[in-house]
């Protein structure tokens, strides 16, 4: 998975602190199951497991801090689609 | 009684004749699928109050896959997904407590998932499928 973390900006007392959006890459695994109607309509669900690592840079005024954080980004995806 | 057996036999033959082409038509499913739906955070990704919590909210997923049958009922599937889950803004705001004059804006977690895998399916008009995929 090629993932991006959210950008977070906090403002108060004349100071703005900003955590930049960071990119992370990690192997993702998924299992899916669904119903296929006539090789045309498809509805199903997937369970995706991954844990990318982000180097998050936070800046407040002239101070910059970088933290490395691993975030478990597991999702259940429920979808419908059309096969051509 | 004998004519009843003949009717049952003829009906069975008729059903088999009708069913075989349908079975044959879907014994090798293939093609491009475009899909969209909900992306629901699971485990720590959706939690807000523990170590490593992602504080992600429900989002959406869109993508496509291409299925090629290798043998009847088994195929190779290659999919690409774009996932978008907003972060819970309230978690950041709660960090300030009731401090006045503070404001926060938060973005979203996004991800691109290119994943090949193996798919097993029922070769029937209406059938269930399962697949397993992995990729970066």
Coordinates of C-alpha atoms in Angstrom, one line a residue:
Chain A
X1 CA 0.0 0.0 0.0
X2 CA 1.2 3.5 -0.9
X3 CA -0.4 5.5 1.9
X4 CA -0.5 9.2 3.0
X5 CA -1.2 10.4 6.5
X6 CA -3.5 13.4 7.1
X7 CA -2.1 16.9 7.4
X8 CA -3.0 18.4 10.8
X9 CA -2.9 22.2 11.4
X10 CA -3.5 23.6 14.9
X11 CA -3.7 27.4 15.4
X12 CA -3.9 29.3 18.6
X13 CA -2.3 32.1 20.6
X14 CA -0.6 33.5 17.5
X15 CA 1.2 30.2 16.8
X16 CA 0.5 27.7 14.0
X17 CA 1.7 24.2 14.3
X18 CA 1.5 22.0 11.2
X19 CA 2.1 18.3 10.9
X20 CA 2.7 17.6 7.2
X21 CA 1.1 14.8 5.3
X22 CA 3.7 12.0 5.0
X23 CA 4.0 9.1 2.7
X24 CA 4.4 5.5 3.8
X25 CA 4.7 2.2 1.9
X26 CA 4.0 -1.3 3.2
X27 CA 2.9 -4.7 1.9
X28 CA -0.9 -5.1 2.1
X29 CA -2.8 -8.3 2.3
X30 CA -6.5 -8.7 1.5
X31 CA -9.2 -11.3 1.3
X32 CA -12.5 -10.7 -0.5
X33 CA -15.8 -12.5 -1.0
X34 CA -18.8 -11.6 -3.0
X35 CA -21.6 -12.4 -5.3
X36 CA -21.2 -12.4 -9.1
X37 CA -24.4 -12.1 -11.1
X38 CA -24.0 -13.1 -14.8
X39 CA -20.4 -12.1 -14.9
X40 CA -21.8 -8.5 -14.9
X41 CA -23.0 -7.3 -11.5
X42 CA -20.7 -7.9 -8.6
X43 CA -21.2 -7.1 -4.9
X44 CA -18.8 -8.0 -2.2
X45 CA -16.6 -7.1 0.8
X46 CA -12.8 -7.1 1.4
X47 CA -10.7 -7.1 4.5
X48 CA -7.4 -5.3 3.9
X49 CA -4.5 -5.4 6.4
X50 CA -1.5 -3.2 6.3
X51 CA 0.7 -1.1 8.6
X52 CA 2.6 1.6 6.8
X53 CA 5.4 3.6 8.5
X54 CA 5.3 7.4 8.3
X55 CA 8.0 9.9 8.9
X56 CA 5.9 12.8 10.3
X57 CA 7.3 16.2 10.3
X58 CA 5.8 18.8 12.6
X59 CA 6.7 22.5 12.4
X60 CA 5.8 25.1 15.0
X61 CA 7.4 28.5 14.3
X62 CA 11.1 27.8 13.8
X63 CA 11.0 24.3 15.6
X64 CA 10.7 21.2 13.5
X65 CA 10.3 17.7 14.9
X66 CA 10.3 14.4 13.0
X67 CA 8.6 11.3 14.4
X68 CA 8.4 7.9 12.8
X69 CA 5.1 6.3 13.4
X70 CA 3.6 3.0 12.3
X71 CA -0.2 3.1 11.8
X72 CA -2.3 0.0 11.4
X73 CA -4.6 0.9 8.4
X74 CA -6.9 -2.1 8.3
X75 CA -10.2 -1.6 6.6
X76 CA -13.3 -3.5 5.7
X77 CA -14.4 -2.4 2.2
X78 CA -18.0 -3.0 1.1
X79 CA -18.4 -2.5 -2.6
X80 CA -20.6 -3.0 -5.7
X81 CA -19.4 -3.0 -9.3
X82 CA -19.9 -3.8 -12.9
X83 CA -17.8 -6.2 -15.0
X84 CA -17.3 -5.5 -18.7
Chain B
X1 CA -47.2 -44.2 -14.3
X2 CA -45.0 -45.0 -17.2
X3 CA -45.9 -41.8 -19.0
X4 CA -45.2 -39.9 -15.8
X5 CA -41.7 -41.4 -15.7
X6 CA -41.3 -40.4 -19.4
X7 CA -42.3 -36.8 -18.6
X8 CA -39.8 -36.6 -15.7
X9 CA -37.1 -38.0 -17.9
X10 CA -37.8 -35.6 -20.7
X11 CA -38.0 -32.7 -18.2
X12 CA -34.6 -33.7 -16.8
X13 CA -33.0 -33.9 -20.2
X14 CA -34.5 -30.4 -21.0
X15 CA -33.1 -28.9 -17.9
X16 CA -29.7 -30.3 -18.5
X17 CA -29.7 -29.1 -22.1
X18 CA -30.7 -25.6 -20.9
X19 CA -28.2 -25.6 -18.1
X20 CA -25.1 -26.8 -19.8
X21 CA -24.6 -23.8 -22.1
X22 CA -25.1 -21.5 -19.2
X23 CA -22.5 -23.4 -17.1
X24 CA -20.2 -23.3 -20.1
X25 CA -20.6 -19.6 -20.6
X26 CA -19.4 -18.8 -17.0
X27 CA -16.8 -21.6 -16.6
X28 CA -14.2 -19.0 -17.7
X29 CA -15.2 -15.7 -16.2
X30 CA -13.0 -12.7 -17.2
X31 CA -13.0 -9.0 -17.7
X32 CA -12.6 -5.6 -16.2
X33 CA -14.6 -4.7 -13.2
X34 CA -15.1 -1.1 -11.9
X35 CA -16.3 -0.8 -8.4
X36 CA -17.0 1.7 -5.6
X37 CA -18.1 1.5 -2.0
X38 CA -17.5 2.1 1.7
X39 CA -14.2 1.9 3.5
X40 CA -14.8 1.1 7.1
X41 CA -11.8 1.4 9.5
X42 CA -11.1 -1.9 11.4
X43 CA -9.1 -2.5 14.6
X44 CA -6.8 0.3 15.8
X45 CA -7.3 2.3 12.6
X46 CA -10.8 3.3 13.8
X47 CA -10.0 3.6 17.5
X48 CA -9.4 7.0 19.2
X49 CA -8.4 6.1 22.7
X50 CA -5.5 3.6 22.6
X51 CA -1.8 3.4 21.7
X52 CA -1.4 3.4 17.9
X53 CA -5.0 4.4 17.3
X54 CA -5.6 5.9 13.8
X55 CA -8.8 7.9 14.7
X56 CA -10.0 7.3 11.1
X57 CA -13.7 7.7 10.2
X58 CA -15.7 5.9 7.5
X59 CA -14.6 6.8 4.0
X60 CA -14.9 5.5 0.5
X61 CA -13.1 3.2 -1.9
X62 CA -13.0 3.1 -5.7
X63 CA -11.1 0.9 -8.0
X64 CA -11.0 -1.7 -10.7
X65 CA -9.8 -5.3 -11.1
X66 CA -9.1 -7.5 -14.1
X67 CA -9.9 -11.2 -13.8
X68 CA -8.4 -13.8 -16.2
X69 CA -9.5 -17.5 -15.8
X70 CA -6.7 -20.0 -15.8
X71 CA -8.8 -23.1 -15.4
X72 CA -12.6 -23.4 -14.9
X73 CA -13.5 -21.8 -11.5
X74 CA -9.9 -20.4 -10.8
X75 CA -8.4 -17.2 -12.1
X76 CA -5.8 -14.6 -11.6
X77 CA -7.1 -11.2 -10.4
X78 CA -5.2 -7.9 -10.5
X79 CA -6.8 -5.0 -8.7
X80 CA -6.1 -1.4 -8.0
X81 CA -7.9 0.5 -5.3
X82 CA -7.9 4.1 -4.0
X83 CA -9.0 4.4 -0.4
X84 CA -9.9 7.6 1.4
X85 CA -10.7 7.8 5.2
X86 CA -11.0 11.2 6.9
X87 CA -9.4 11.6 10.3
X88 CA -11.6 12.4 13.2
X89 CA -11.2 16.1 13.8
X90 CA -12.7 15.8 17.3
X91 CA -9.8 13.8 18.5
X92 CA -7.4 16.7 17.8
X93 CA -9.8 19.2 19.3
X94 CA -10.3 17.1 22.4
X95 CA -6.6 17.3 23.0
X96 CA -7.0 21.1 23.8
X97 CA -9.8 20.4 26.2
X98 CA -11.9 23.6 26.6
X99 CA -9.0 26.0 25.6
X100 CA -10.6 29.0 23.8
X101 CA -9.0 30.5 20.7
X102 CA -7.6 27.2 19.4
X103 CA -8.7 25.8 16.1
X104 CA -7.7 22.7 14.2
X105 CA -8.0 21.3 10.7
X106 CA -7.3 17.7 9.8
X107 CA -7.0 15.9 6.6
X108 CA -7.5 12.3 5.5
X109 CA -5.7 9.0 5.3
X110 CA -5.4 8.0 1.7
X111 CA -4.0 4.9 0.1
X112 CA -3.3 3.2 -3.3
X113 CA -3.5 -0.5 -3.3
X114 CA -2.2 -2.4 -6.4
X115 CA -2.8 -6.1 -5.5
X116 CA -2.5 -9.2 -7.6
X117 CA -4.1 -12.4 -6.3
X118 CA -5.9 -15.7 -6.9
X119 CA -9.7 -15.9 -7.3
X120 CA -11.9 -19.0 -7.0
X121 CA -15.5 -18.7 -8.2
X122 CA -18.6 -20.8 -8.9
X123 CA -19.1 -21.3 -12.6
X124 CA -22.8 -20.5 -12.4
X125 CA -24.9 -17.5 -13.6
X126 CA -25.3 -16.4 -9.9
X127 CA -22.2 -17.4 -8.0
X128 CA -20.1 -16.7 -5.0
X129 CA -16.4 -15.9 -5.4
X130 CA -13.5 -15.6 -2.9
X131 CA -10.0 -14.2 -3.5
X132 CA -6.8 -13.6 -1.7
X133 CA -4.5 -10.8 -2.7
X134 CA -1.2 -9.1 -1.6
X135 CA 0.8 -6.1 -2.9
X136 CA 2.4 -2.8 -2.1

